[in-house]
Each structure stands twice: as structure tokens, then as C-alpha cells.
Amino acid sequence: MSQVQARFFTENKKYLIDDVPFSIPAASEVTDLSGVINKLLEAKNDGHKHVEFDFLVQGQFLRTSLASRMETENISTEEVVEIEYVEKFTAPQPEECVMHDDWISSVEADSEWILTGSYDKTARIWSMEGKAVMTVAGHTDVVKDVAWVKRDGLSSLLLTASLDQTIMLWEWNSERNKVKARHCCRGHAGSVDTVAVDPTRTKFCSGSWDKMLKIWSTPLMTFSGHNEAVSSVLWMDAEELCSASWDHTIRLWDAETGGQKNTITGSKVFNCISYSPLCRRLASGSTDRHVRLWDPRSKDGSLVLLSLTSHNGWVTAVRWSPSHEHQLVSGSLDNVVKLWDTRSCKAPLYDLAAHEDKVMCVDWTENGLILSGGADNKLYTYRYSACVLDAGA
Amino acid sequence: MRPTHSGTMSKLKNKKRNLEENEDEQLPIFDKDGGKDGHLDDGDEDQGDLSDSEESVFSGLEESGSDSDDEEEEEEDGSEEKSSDVEEDKAADGDGDDQLSAKEVIEPQTDGQHSKEKKKKKKAAGKEGGEESVASDRDSGLQISSQVDEYEHDTSDEEDIRNTVGNIPMEWYKDYPHIGYDLEGKKIFKPIRNKDELDEFLDKMENPDYWRTVQDKMTGADIRLSDEQVDLVHRLQQGKFGDVNFNEYEPAIDFFSNEVMIHPVTNRPQDKRSFIPSLIEKEKVGKLVHAIKMGWIKPHRPKETTPQYYDLWAKEDPNSILGRHKMHIPAPKMKLPGHEESYNPPPEYLMSEEERLAWEQQDPEYRKLSFLPQKLACLRAVPAYSRFIHERFERCLDLYLCPRQRKMRVNVNPEDLIPKLPKPKDLQPFPTTQSLVYRGHSSLVRSISISPSGQWLVSGSDDCTVRFWEVSTARCLKTVEVGGAVKGVAWNPNLSICLVAVSYDDTVVLLNPGLGDRLVCTATDQLISSYEEPEEVKDQPVQWAVAEGEGHEQGHRLILKHPKAVRQVTWHGKGDYLACVIPDNGSSLQVVIHQVSKRRTQNPFRKNKGLVQCVSFHPIRPYFFVATQRYVRVYNLIKQELTKKLMANCKWISSMAIHPGGDNVICGSYDCRLAWFDLDLSTKPYKVLRQHKKALRSVAYHRHYPLFVSGSDDGNVIVCHGMVYNDLLQNPLIVPVKVLKGHTITHDLGVLDVTFHPTQPWVFSSGADGTVRLFT
């Protein structure tokens, strides 16, 4: 087997080439194919600069030679192979490294500010450049989770959940740089491990070690159903709530009525979940090495759509890209943050091995910033440009 | 047999009215008949034959014969009585048979008489009724008497041998002096019966037997009745039974008695229905008839004429190898003759002189050859084989004594002998990989314990600190310093109490770590501070003290001072009682049980046998387990008695754990063994596992999963699947599933303590390397 008939296509208008089949060597790999496309583009328009491409065969990234790929996919060499090419995602560029006094338990960034929760019982606000702006102190124990609620001009509302069984709502004025505790939400009988603000930004939900979920609005709603500690909670939309627990289940709740809508049963403790409205998938990190993707609408609650396996420790944090339907980032106890593309499930796109200790939290902002914090007291930020380009594509 | 014959004869007679011709014709036939029968019987029969056939044949001819001759002859013989009768018989017989018995003589007469009687009746002429009755009586009487041998001469041919005319009306011969003819054709004359009245009278007067003399109408002879016959006549006249022996007054047998009988005979009149044809039967028969008509039933099925035999080999598979064929052992083969046996063997086969001598001196049993090879000039010179009989006999012995037993070799696949163990994969979940390492201690961690919620872990180390960890992140949240190397820590299992017992040196400290629910923590503090001293203070072996100052800040709540070093602390499931082990051989105070709420200490045992290693409360029942070096004693705390003594079958027990169900106990020992007990089954271990290379330090059961774990000095933690089934017939399944490595061996010590997470299938182990590790 030497030559294969292949037809290349792309959705990016900038790199469009003629829709004719080419005969290419079967042993060619990504770099060879990329060279072929570049040659074609150079022939087409003179001002073309060399661009690295990635290739998708049947919706999966090509990582080995074309021949071996076709063999594993059972594609006949007689036919014309349809190969999609996209501009190669450039590696995330490390930007800042922000030192904390203690382990970073949680991080959330909006367009301007980064909010981190730490084991030193405080939450901190940082600028995008890594400058410490504000320290939010008030909890008597470890801050386990933080969240931005909303911003009205210069004043922002933020939430911190702590091991001391309380959630605090703070108002922070960025101009005067003053922080004021608006509310202290008491009610959980265990450490509050997770907090999530609903899309309307009017209420929030918290999950605790006492197995309860609470929606903090008027009236206060309590959801019981989990048999073990709730580790992660999120809003799928304004009415639907999703929670992951140590009892090996992910449960979907109706936020209005409090009823359970669906249960996804895994085999391991769930540490974290993330939901992408773009691809409508749930990603979960468990106390094993896998990131699993679930369909929350599926009736068969224990069917794993995809397992992303590359980590060597518990997956402690997982976050979908807010702008790209295929990409997500995960952090693990093996000190590595990995950037995944679901079209390439065997291996991650990039390993971000900056941390020296356990990664506790990751976040991904809408303007293409990936953040990760860990037990080495460092918060790393990465600029990931591909998503912006891809989003435009 | 006769009618056809006689019929033809009569036709002949009618055609030819010639006597001579007739006789000529007749005689050969008679001869033939006579000859035929004569072989079988006497001449009597011949005579009978004649009489029978003659009667019909000659009936017409006799009329033509002369009467006078007959008359004369009749007169001649008439005077003679019975004797003449006999003579006449003789004459008729021809050969003069004297031996004829009186009975035989009478018999023909009676027959003749009989026929005569019939004739008389037909005629109904005016004859004497008396005589007639007498004659008939005699007839019947004779018949009865002749009953004895009725069938001795049972043939119709012999009836009335003197009356050759047969059964014809006698008046036909009334005017003749004779009746019939004998074989020679001579007339048989009637007895002379021309007596007149005078003769009759004279006879009556003179003859004393006159009254008993009757005339035989058949032959016309006078017959003197015998005494029996006369007697018979008399009896009949009197209206008695003819048979003398007949008893007319036999005792009546009551067949239908009123007595209850087993098989009663009833004289109940038969039912009416027994005379009416049954409707049911009719219906049944009708059905059968219908079925036969329709061809459903074959009424006359051809009977199986061939005999039925059981086919012994019907079910035998002709292709299968029969047992006797399969087991066939061929007879040992004889050795074929070689060159030595040859009459002219090659010279190398011939024996030299020394060889021959050696052969001769050898015991015949050990000789290689049983003969001496010989060289002969030609085959003709070969002498007779002297050993022939001997050799045949040996051959027979060989065949007879040949071992005919087949040695059955057992073909066992060695892999089949290995017990079938399930794959560890099927027994999941169980911890497989190391997930978290809890670093912080600077010296060996002797003891760990986990909070009942599973969120926190406490570890006590030789660096005189107790550390509290967050399980999910391995974050040390709290470090509490104590005044000595910590030997044991135990988290209170009660969810509503937040207390940790820590033992170091001779002290047990109850700590409130302040972790978990704040309400629980404060409630625990309140519980401890709300204690009021009782009025009368008992003398206790242990001093209770409330921690104050800096200790209280750190979380110390109660301090219990023991007389000697405390090695182990363990809580009762309810969380109020705390048992401590103070190992001291021979001391009476090795185990103490504290009640925290009342701050009371009791010494449950007056005397302890051996060195107590560890103690444990039964999770459900009021039992208390005390492990000494070799035994585990189970005490009932309520009854205060020893209920069981488990023989661990090892030298030195190091640790013990009780299944949360309470039925199983595992013991780890310093001689590398782990003994698994079923308390219901036996006091000996059901299974002993020797998986570890070095001494076991700690064992633990999981609360929910069928898992138990053991930590050893070799640095390994071995997880075993221990499933006990509700079905009592099914053996418990105990399979080691995983060896967890991770701890580095420091100072020859590996894993010092193991414990399971309360809800997840996770195991924690603490080691001499100062780390606590979580395996998931």
C-alpha cells in the first residue's frame, strides 16, 4: 500500500483549496500532509505564509500515519478518503504565575479579575496581570470554593464557600477597593465544598459534605437525595441543576420543584463536573485516572460517551472551553493540567506541566485564558489563542 | 356306522332275491368285518356285529324259510333253562367260551328284555300288569347292578347276543319255533314252550322256584330270578328306592343358615334386573359394534404367532467397543527362535568349553539359554527335543499366570487440582492504586483512624504529634502535639460525638479536633464540661483530669493517667466506652474500660492470662474480644463469662479485627499469618493466609464491602476479598486480590497500621516512613 486517494476540505474559508482528490503516500503523517496543503495554498495565492495544520479523519485527529489510521478505522484504501484540515491549535502560552500563601482550592476568573480561594481561609482577587488586588478574609476555615456573581459597573458580587459550613456573599468595589460582607449563609451541617451561581445571576446553589444541596434564594431550597458528600454542583440552565457526589452518582435536579430528573451512575467517586452548553455534554473527573463525558439527557444513566485517559491520578478539576465545543481542560493530582480535544480521545492536545504539586482547580475564561491552581500555592495562567481563532471560524 | 352299509345291503337284497347269491356276497364282508374287529376284541363282538347287520339283511329272507324246523328245535331246547341258555350262547359263539361270567350272560339278556319291554308297551296288549311291572323292574334292577362295570364291554354290538334278529316286534316270530340264525346259518330255536295248563300247574306245584321264574320274551326262555333281583322287585313293590345303599333320610345340611359366614350362600331370589338384558351392556356392545363397523376396532386381529423374545442386544451400539474388547489383553508372545535354536548355528552362537561349563554350573533359573546350542550335520540328525513337555508346561504356566489386570492410570490435569478462584477483576471494587500520600510526620506513624463520616483522618506518630488530615486532598488541617510518642489513636465512631482518643506513654487523651459539624463539636464540648462529680468518689485505677490552658486550646479535653504505658485504645460502637490495653504480663490490670460520660473506669478482669495484645468490642452484641499472644478470648459482658476461646494457631497475635456483622474475626500475627475465623463455625481458624513475608502489624475489615486488609513489616498492604454468603452451604470466599506497595521500609518496619474508609473501598495505611497513604 503506497498511495491513497484523499480529498481535503476545510471549513475555514481562508485556507480553501480545490475540491479534487489527491494521491498521497499512505505512510504520510501530519507534517507531510501539512506540507502538501501549504504547497497547494502557496500555488493558489502567493502571499501565503506557512501554517501548521491538523487533520481529522472521520472526526478524529490524525496522530499516527495515515495508513495505520485507516487500518484501525477500517477505511478501505480503494476509496477516496475525506480528510478535514484545520489550523493547528497552538500551544497555550504561559502568562503569569501568581504565588499564594497556601494551597489554592478554587479559582474563577471573569473578563477582568481572577478570584481564588485558598486554604489560608481567605479569597483573593487578582488582576489579569497577576497583581494582588484584594484579600477577602472573613472565613474561619479553609475556603473551598469561590464564584463571581455579577458585576454592576465598579462593584462586584462574589461568593466564597468554606469548610466552616458557611457561604459568604461579598460586595467588592473595584474603584475604592473595598470589600464588604453582604451575607453569611449558614445552614449546611458540613463543609461547603462547592457553590454555583445560576445563569440569571439572582441565586446560587451550594453543595456540602452533609449530602445536601441548597439553593440560596427566597425561599431557601434544600435538595436531599445524595447518599454521600456533594463534591460539585453546576447550573445547566436556569431551571436545571446538576450535582456530583461521592456516592458515585451525578444527579440532575429541577431547580423549581426540587425533583430529581435523571441520575447518572458511575463506578467511582466524582470529584468535579463541568457542562458545555455548546456540545451539551457533561464532563466528570473521578477518583480514578479518567475524564468521562456523559450525555445528561440520556435515559441510560450509566453510559459513558467517552473516556479521556491520560492522567495518572485523581482528576480533581475539569472545565469545558466556553467557546469551543470540543475542548476541555482537566487538572489532576498528578500535577498536570491537560488540554483535551474530544476528537482526539487517546491523547490530550497539550500537557500543561507547570505545577509542582497537586492541581486543585482549573478555569477557562471566555477570552481564552486557562487558569490552574494547586497545592504548590501557585496559580498559573495560560493564553490559549486557538480558541479565539477557532471560535471565529 | 351301519346305516350306509345296511342301506346298500337292503338295496342289494331288493335287487336279487337270491339267498345263495346274497350269502356269497355277504360272507366276505362279514369276514372282513370280523377280521377287522377280531383283532381288537373277542368273538363276542363278531357275533354282535353279525346280529346287528344280519337283522336287517336277512329280515326279508327269514319269512321264506320253513317254520316247522324252527318249531321243533324250539321245543327241544325249551325244557332246558339257564344252562341251555348258556349252551346256546356257546353255540352262537362257535368257539364255546366257558369262561363267560354269569353277569356277561345276564347282560345280553337284559338288553333283549329291554327291547322286548318296549315292544310290549307299544302293543299295550292285554297282558298281566304285574308281570309287566316285574319285567320292567327287573330291567331297571339289572341296569343298576350292571352299573359297576358298565363300560367294560361298551359297544352296541354286543346287545343281546342270543337274539340275532334285533329289535323287531317278536310277534313276527310268534309262529316260528326259532328266532333268528346263528353264524352257520342254522336256526336258533326258541325254548320249548308248549306247556299246557296241567304242566303249568304241575310245574307250579313241584317247582319251588316257579314263583321266581319269568319268561324272556326276547328269547322265549324261562329265567329264574336271582335273590337280588327278587329283593329289588320287593323293594320296588314296597315303594322303596331300588338301591339298597341309598339313604333317604340323610341328615339335612342347612345351606342358607342364619349364621354369619365369610362366604355366605344366599337364597335370596334373584333380582328382576338379572333377567332383563342390561341397557348399559347393550349400549357398550352397541358402541363396540359401531366401532367395529367404522373400522376403529379390528375384532379379529391376526394373532402374533411368532414367539416374543427379549432382544438383549437391541440397545447396544454396534459400533461401540465392547468392554471385553476394550480390556482385551493379548497373551504374552513367545520368543521366536533365533540362531541358537538352529541345528546348524553360526559358530559364534556355539558355546565354547568354558561357556558350556559355566552354563552347566549356573542355576537353571538364571541361565540365559535353557539349552545348549548344538551343531549338527544335517536336519535329519536333530534328536528328539527332550524338553518339549517341560517347555509346553511352562508356556501354559505363562499364559495362566500372565497378569491380566490393566493398570488404570489416572489422568489428571494439574490445573484442575487448583481450586477455582474468581478473577480479581470480578471482585471489584477494591483498592488498587495509591492515590494520595499524606506527608507531614517526621517519624513513624503508629496508628491511624478515620472519622465516621469519612472526611477526616487522624494519625498518631512517634514524633509526638497527632495530625488531622482532609481525606480528599491529603491536606493536614491540624497538628496537635502531645507529650510522648503516640501509640494509638481512635476516632469515636458515634456521629454525634467528635472525640479522638490518643494514647501515649501512660496517658490517654481525649481530643476534640473541632472538625466536621460545628454543632457536633460544641455539643461534645458541652457534654464533657457538663459532667458533675458524683458525691462519693470511688477509688479508680485511672485518674481522670480535665485539660486546661494550652492543652485545651489545642483540643485536649480529658486526660486519663494510667499506671503503665497504654498501647491501644479502642471505642465501643456507641462511643461511650473506651477500652485501653496496658500490656503487662502477669498483671491483673491489663485491660481497662472507661466510660466517658460518667468518667468511670472499670477493670473487667480480675486476672489476665498471658500478655494482652489488643482488645475489641463486638460491633453489635455485648461481647468483648481480648487477644493474648496465642488466643482470642471472647467474653460476654452482660453475663460476665468467657463464651469462646479462639485458637489462632500462631505464635504471637499482633492485631485483630472484627467484621461489622460480628461473625468473623481476623487475627494478624507476628509469624506472618493471618487467621480468619468464623465464630459460628469453630474456634480454629477457617483459613490461614500466609501472604506476607514479614510480621503482620495490623488488620482491618471494611464496614460495607467484603474486604479485609493486612499491613505488614514487609511494607506491603494486602487486600483480600472475604465474602461470607447467607447460604450456609456455600463456603466463604476468601481471595487475596491485591498487594499494595508504596511504603518504604524504615528501621525494618513497613506498614504499621491500616484502616478502611467508612464508605468507599479505600484503604489507608501508615508506615514507618512517616507517611500515610491512601489506596483507591
XYZ file of N, CA, C and O in Angstrom, chain A residues 102-103 119 140-142 144 163-165 189-191 193 209 228 246-248 269 287 314 333 358 360, chain B residues 435-437 453-456 470-475 477 516-518 705 757 759-762 774 776:
200
model
N -0.996 29.852 50.566
C -1.360 28.466 50.898
C -1.958 27.825 49.652
O -2.052 28.439 48.590
N -2.388 26.600 49.800
C -2.959 25.852 48.687
C -4.118 26.651 48.091
O -4.889 27.278 48.829
N -6.458 27.843 51.013
C -6.523 27.132 52.283
C -6.110 28.030 53.451
O -6.145 27.583 54.595
N -13.636 31.433 58.892
C -12.852 30.878 59.982
C -12.167 29.574 59.580
O -11.499 28.946 60.397
N -12.402 29.146 58.379
C -11.749 27.910 57.942
C -11.462 28.012 56.452
O -11.782 29.015 55.809
N -10.915 26.955 55.954
C -10.455 26.893 54.570
C -11.565 27.303 53.611
O -12.705 26.869 53.749
N -13.224 26.789 50.313
C -13.236 25.644 49.403
C -13.651 26.023 47.991
O -13.252 25.375 47.033
N -15.018 25.627 54.555
C -15.099 24.449 55.415
C -15.843 24.766 56.716
O -16.289 23.854 57.407
N -15.944 26.033 57.038
C -16.631 26.371 58.279
C -18.155 26.354 58.118
O -18.868 26.969 58.908
N -18.626 25.697 57.095
C -20.036 25.412 56.853
C -20.837 26.650 56.437
O -22.069 26.625 56.465
N -24.583 21.554 57.365
C -24.042 20.876 58.547
C -22.705 20.232 58.246
O -22.243 19.372 58.991
N -22.108 20.635 57.157
C -20.787 20.130 56.842
C -20.073 21.181 56.042
O -20.624 22.244 55.736
N -18.867 20.860 55.696
C -18.113 21.842 54.919
C -18.794 22.039 53.567
O -19.268 21.088 52.941
N -18.494 22.553 49.945
C -17.399 22.259 49.034
C -17.569 22.923 47.683
O -16.607 23.056 46.945
N -20.712 18.696 52.322
C -20.360 17.352 52.780
C -21.530 16.693 53.510
O -21.581 15.488 53.641
N -23.933 10.544 49.779
C -22.618 10.922 50.264
C -22.425 12.406 49.988
O -23.313 13.079 49.457
N -19.990 11.955 46.060
C -19.131 10.817 46.424
C -19.894 9.499 46.384
O -19.285 8.454 46.532
N -21.197 9.559 46.254
C -21.944 8.301 46.189
C -21.975 7.738 44.769
O -22.849 6.941 44.437
N -21.031 8.177 43.940
C -20.843 7.647 42.585
C -21.974 8.041 41.639
O -22.202 7.346 40.653
N -16.011 7.691 42.851
C -16.385 8.975 43.434
C -16.166 10.082 42.398
O -15.141 10.109 41.723
N -12.280 9.789 41.046
C -11.104 9.362 41.798
C -10.411 8.215 41.075
O -9.987 7.253 41.685
N -6.056 11.073 40.522
C -7.443 11.524 40.551
C -7.577 12.811 39.728
O -6.719 13.692 39.794
N -4.344 15.124 40.337
C -3.410 15.020 41.454
C -1.993 14.690 40.982
O -1.066 14.720 41.772
N -0.128 18.874 43.621
C -1.472 18.532 43.153
C -2.182 19.754 42.555
O -2.139 20.844 43.126
N -5.515 21.565 42.027
C -6.790 21.513 42.752
C -7.939 22.104 41.934
O -9.083 21.770 42.154
N -3.275 6.590 45.707
C -3.804 7.838 45.176
C -3.226 9.056 45.876
O -2.904 10.040 45.232
N -3.153 8.979 47.168
C -2.715 10.157 47.913
C -1.703 9.739 48.958
O -1.780 8.633 49.503
N -0.784 10.608 49.209
C 0.190 10.388 50.279
C 0.042 11.557 51.245
O 0.048 12.720 50.830
N -17.551 9.943 59.397
C -18.102 10.474 58.151
C -17.188 10.191 56.970
O -17.610 10.259 55.825
N -15.930 9.907 57.248
C -15.010 9.624 56.158
C -14.344 10.858 55.601
O -13.657 10.780 54.582
N -14.530 11.996 56.263
C -13.928 13.224 55.740
C -12.532 13.470 56.306
O -11.703 14.058 55.647
N -12.300 12.991 57.494
C -11.048 13.290 58.179
C -10.328 12.022 58.571
O -10.935 10.982 58.788
N -7.376 16.117 55.802
C -8.560 16.054 54.953
C -8.334 14.899 53.988
O -7.348 14.874 53.241
N -9.238 13.981 53.986
C -9.029 12.750 53.230
C -8.913 13.027 51.744
O -8.032 12.503 51.057
N -9.758 13.907 51.219
C -9.848 14.040 49.765
C -8.664 14.797 49.174
O -8.407 14.685 47.976
N -7.958 15.575 49.981
C -6.869 16.356 49.413
C -5.518 16.071 50.048
O -4.500 16.591 49.586
N -5.478 15.263 51.097
C -4.256 14.969 51.838
C -3.697 16.233 52.501
O -2.491 16.392 52.672
N -4.571 17.135 52.818
C -4.166 18.364 53.469
C -4.173 18.149 54.977
O -5.177 17.658 55.527
N -4.836 19.462 58.234
C -5.593 20.608 58.707
C -5.217 20.996 60.120
O -5.424 22.114 60.534
N -15.424 18.806 61.209
C -16.773 18.336 60.933
C -17.792 19.349 61.372
O -17.518 20.555 61.432
N -18.938 18.869 61.699
C -20.038 19.767 62.038
C -19.719 20.546 63.317
O -19.376 19.964 64.346
N -19.821 21.839 63.195
C -19.519 22.683 64.358
C -20.449 22.379 65.517
O -20.061 22.374 66.683
N -18.053 -3.205 52.293
C -17.583 -4.082 51.226
C -16.995 -5.348 51.828
O -16.489 -5.334 52.949
N -11.626 3.230 54.640
C -12.541 4.356 54.592
C -13.944 3.831 54.932
O -14.313 2.737 54.518
N -16.924 4.562 53.885
C -17.920 4.389 52.823
C -17.314 3.936 51.498
O -17.966 3.227 50.752
N -16.121 4.341 51.202
C -15.538 3.994 49.907
C -14.620 2.781 50.062
O -14.136 2.510 51.158
N -14.392 2.082 48.993
C -13.463 0.939 49.072
C -12.011 1.397 49.037
O -11.246 1.021 48.162
N -11.690 2.241 49.949
C -10.352 2.820 50.008
C -9.681 2.349 51.292
O -10.332 2.191 52.324
N -3.095 6.588 50.898
C -4.464 6.189 50.565
C -4.410 5.398 49.268
O -3.871 5.862 48.263
N -6.759 3.597 46.435
C -8.134 3.523 45.939
C -8.188 2.623 44.716
O -7.190 2.341 44.099
